[in-house]
Tab-separated table of C-alpha atoms in Angstrom:
chain	number	residue	atom	x	y	z
O	1	MET	CA	0.000	0.000	0.000
O	2	PHE	CA	1.246	3.475	-0.830
O	3	LYS	CA	0.389	6.936	0.401
O	4	VAL	CA	1.031	10.368	-1.013
O	5	VAL	CA	2.617	12.810	1.410
O	6	LEU	CA	3.501	16.451	1.095
O	7	ASN	CA	7.087	17.373	0.276
O	8	LYS	CA	7.442	19.658	3.299
O	9	PRO	CA	10.764	21.366	2.390
O	10	TYR	CA	9.489	22.228	-1.087
O	11	MET	CA	6.119	23.386	0.232
O	12	GLU	CA	7.696	25.644	2.844
O	13	LYS	CA	9.864	27.284	0.146
O	14	ALA	CA	6.852	27.698	-2.142
O	15	MET	CA	4.895	29.311	0.685
O	16	LEU	CA	7.775	31.732	1.315
O	17	ARG	CA	7.990	32.621	-2.391
O	18	HIS	CA	4.250	33.386	-2.400
O	19	ASN	CA	4.410	35.176	0.974
O	20	LEU	CA	1.849	32.771	2.468
O	21	SER	CA	1.272	31.802	6.057
O	22	ARG	CA	-0.185	28.379	6.781
O	23	LYS	CA	-3.461	30.031	7.720
O	24	LEU	CA	-3.650	32.033	4.484
O	25	LEU	CA	-2.755	29.060	2.278
O	26	ALA	CA	-5.377	26.928	4.009
O	27	LYS	CA	-7.987	29.620	3.395
O	28	LYS	CA	-7.013	29.994	-0.263
O	29	ILE	CA	-7.333	26.263	-0.969
O	30	GLY	CA	-10.479	25.796	1.131
O	31	ILE	CA	-9.267	23.717	4.075
O	32	THR	CA	-8.777	24.450	7.759
O	33	SER	CA	-5.393	25.576	9.014
O	34	SER	CA	-5.363	22.660	11.462
O	35	TYR	CA	-5.823	20.202	8.584
O	36	LEU	CA	-2.983	21.881	6.672
O	37	CYS	CA	-0.756	21.637	9.758
O	38	ARG	CA	-1.493	17.901	10.026
O	39	ILE	CA	-0.586	17.485	6.357
O	40	LEU	CA	2.636	19.491	6.725
O	41	SER	CA	3.662	17.539	9.810
O	42	GLY	CA	3.045	14.217	8.064
O	43	LYS	CA	0.372	13.166	10.549
O	44	GLN	CA	-2.224	13.025	7.800
O	45	ALA	CA	-1.960	12.458	4.065
O	46	PRO	CA	-3.706	14.980	1.807
O	47	THR	CA	-6.818	13.756	0.039
O	48	ALA	CA	-6.881	13.637	-3.748
O	49	ALA	CA	-9.011	16.800	-3.734
O	50	VAL	CA	-6.517	18.684	-1.544
O	51	ARG	CA	-3.612	17.494	-3.701
O	52	GLN	CA	-5.402	18.907	-6.733
O	53	GLN	CA	-6.147	22.192	-4.940
O	54	LEU	CA	-2.445	22.563	-4.105
O	55	LEU	CA	-1.419	21.764	-7.682
O	56	ASP	CA	-3.935	24.313	-8.972
O	57	TYR	CA	-2.709	26.979	-6.561
O	58	PHE	CA	1.016	26.395	-7.155
O	59	LYS	CA	0.667	26.263	-10.948
O	60	GLY	CA	4.414	26.252	-11.638
O	61	SER	CA	4.930	23.174	-9.471
O	62	SER	CA	4.563	19.579	-10.580
O	63	PHE	CA	3.128	16.660	-8.632
O	64	ASP	CA	6.685	15.427	-8.060
O	65	ASP	CA	7.680	18.835	-6.671
O	66	LEU	CA	4.852	18.995	-4.147
O	67	PHE	CA	4.438	15.355	-3.140
O	68	THR	CA	6.301	12.135	-2.508
O	69	ILE	CA	4.948	8.610	-2.559
O	70	GLN	CA	5.758	6.431	0.426
O	71	GLU	CA	5.199	2.766	0.971
O	72	ASN	CA	2.778	2.378	3.859
O	73	GLY	CA	2.978	-0.758	5.987
O	74	ALA	CA	4.788	-3.167	3.681
O	75	GLY	CA	8.390	-3.686	4.635
O	76	ASP	CA	8.121	-2.094	8.070
O	77	ASP	CA	9.594	-5.226	9.642
O	78	ASP	CA	12.836	-4.994	7.621
């Protein structure tokens, strides 16, 4: 099983370039700031809809810029 997680270092740089606080970015993409904080901290994976909202907002960024794919569960015993 795989999950898509936010590329936090890239996202933080993108937010700085756009002069965005977490609260303002959350408002602009239609989510709560607490949900955005959980995504940024890796506690929660962004939904497909939120991933698309982020891609739409950061138009110059690709999926590979904003997100990474991690294996979830399989191989944890290695």
